[in-house]
């Protein structure tokens, strides 16, 4: 009986996650047409180009930037979290508000864009 409760979730997952992924997988083995369309002929050349030195360099640069960003976030984030966590309760909410305000800027910009 419990699987009936999961049926809507599984249908959603199949429709919006599994089906698009399967379509991408099929398209990845197809040829590109002259005008950018998809020609349904088997062509594994896209996967052979993964080992091209240009793509390998880009991949390694991406890994390096991700690792560097993670290290910087940990170095900056942990002391701030420790400070906020050890602050008196009267200051804790104010400090959290100061941390959260910069995240609201994208919402504010979108709101002004709609007004314009």
Coordinates of C-alpha atoms in Angstrom, one line a residue:
X1 CA 0.0 0.0 0.0
X2 CA 2.9 2.3 0.7
X3 CA 4.1 2.2 -3.0
X4 CA 0.8 4.0 -4.0
X5 CA 2.0 7.0 -2.0
X6 CA 5.2 7.0 -4.0
X7 CA 3.5 6.6 -7.4
X8 CA 3.2 10.4 -8.1
X9 CA 6.8 11.0 -7.1
X10 CA 8.0 8.1 -9.3
X11 CA 5.9 9.3 -12.2
X12 CA 7.3 12.8 -11.8
X13 CA 10.8 11.4 -11.6
X14 CA 10.3 9.3 -14.7
X15 CA 8.8 12.1 -16.7
X16 CA 11.1 15.0 -15.7
X17 CA 14.4 13.3 -14.9
X18 CA 14.7 9.8 -16.4
X19 CA 13.1 10.6 -19.8
X20 CA 15.2 13.7 -20.6
X21 CA 18.3 11.9 -19.5
X22 CA 17.5 9.0 -21.8
X23 CA 16.8 11.5 -24.7
X24 CA 20.2 13.1 -24.1
X25 CA 21.9 9.8 -24.1
X26 CA 20.3 8.8 -27.4
X27 CA 21.2 12.2 -28.9
X28 CA 24.8 11.9 -27.7
X29 CA 25.3 9.0 -30.1
X30 CA 23.7 10.7 -33.1
X31 CA 25.3 12.9 -35.8
X32 CA 24.9 16.6 -36.0
X33 CA 23.1 17.8 -39.1
X34 CA 24.3 20.5 -41.5
X35 CA 22.0 23.1 -40.0
X36 CA 22.5 22.0 -36.4
X37 CA 19.8 19.4 -36.2
X38 CA 20.1 15.8 -35.1
X39 CA 20.6 13.0 -37.7
X40 CA 19.8 9.6 -36.2
X41 CA 22.9 7.8 -37.3
X42 CA 25.2 6.1 -34.8
X43 CA 28.3 8.1 -34.3
X44 CA 30.6 7.7 -31.2
X45 CA 32.9 10.5 -32.3
X46 CA 31.6 12.8 -29.5
X47 CA 32.9 10.5 -26.9
X48 CA 36.2 10.0 -28.7
X49 CA 36.7 13.8 -28.6
X50 CA 36.5 13.8 -24.8
X51 CA 40.2 12.8 -24.7
X52 CA 41.3 15.7 -26.8
X53 CA 44.0 17.7 -25.0
X54 CA 41.9 20.8 -25.1
X55 CA 39.0 19.2 -23.3
X56 CA 41.2 17.5 -20.8
X57 CA 42.8 20.8 -19.9
X58 CA 39.4 22.5 -19.5
X59 CA 38.3 19.6 -17.3
X60 CA 41.4 19.8 -15.1
X61 CA 41.0 23.6 -14.8
X62 CA 37.4 23.1 -13.8
X63 CA 38.4 20.7 -11.1
X64 CA 41.2 23.1 -9.9
X65 CA 38.8 26.0 -9.7
X66 CA 36.2 23.9 -7.8
X67 CA 38.8 22.8 -5.3
X68 CA 40.1 26.3 -4.8
X69 CA 36.6 27.7 -4.3
X70 CA 35.8 25.0 -1.8
X71 CA 39.0 25.7 0.2
X72 CA 38.3 29.4 0.2
X73 CA 34.7 28.9 1.3
X74 CA 35.8 26.6 4.1
X75 CA 38.5 29.0 5.3
X76 CA 36.1 32.0 5.3
X77 CA 32.9 30.1 6.3
X78 CA 34.0 28.2 9.4
X79 CA 35.3 31.1 11.4
X80 CA 32.1 33.1 10.5
X81 CA 29.9 30.2 11.5
X82 CA 31.8 29.7 14.7
X83 CA 31.5 33.4 15.6
X84 CA 27.8 33.4 14.9
X85 CA 27.3 30.2 16.8
X86 CA 29.1 31.5 19.8
X87 CA 27.5 34.9 19.8
X88 CA 24.9 35.8 22.5
X89 CA 21.4 34.9 21.5
X90 CA 20.4 38.6 21.3
X91 CA 23.0 39.1 18.5
X92 CA 22.7 35.8 16.7
X93 CA 19.6 36.7 14.6
X94 CA 21.1 40.1 13.7
X95 CA 24.4 38.4 12.5
X96 CA 22.5 35.9 10.5
X97 CA 20.5 38.7 8.9
X98 CA 23.8 40.4 7.9
X99 CA 25.0 37.2 6.3
X100 CA 21.7 36.6 4.4
X101 CA 21.2 40.2 3.0
X102 CA 23.7 39.7 0.1
X103 CA 21.8 36.7 -1.0
X104 CA 18.7 38.8 -1.5
X105 CA 20.3 41.0 -4.2
X106 CA 19.3 38.8 -7.1
X107 CA 15.7 38.9 -5.9
X108 CA 15.9 42.6 -5.6
X109 CA 17.4 43.0 -9.1
X110 CA 14.7 40.8 -10.6
X111 CA 12.0 42.8 -8.8
X112 CA 13.4 46.1 -10.2
X113 CA 13.6 44.5 -13.6
X114 CA 9.9 43.6 -13.5
X115 CA 9.1 47.2 -12.4
X116 CA 11.0 48.5 -15.4

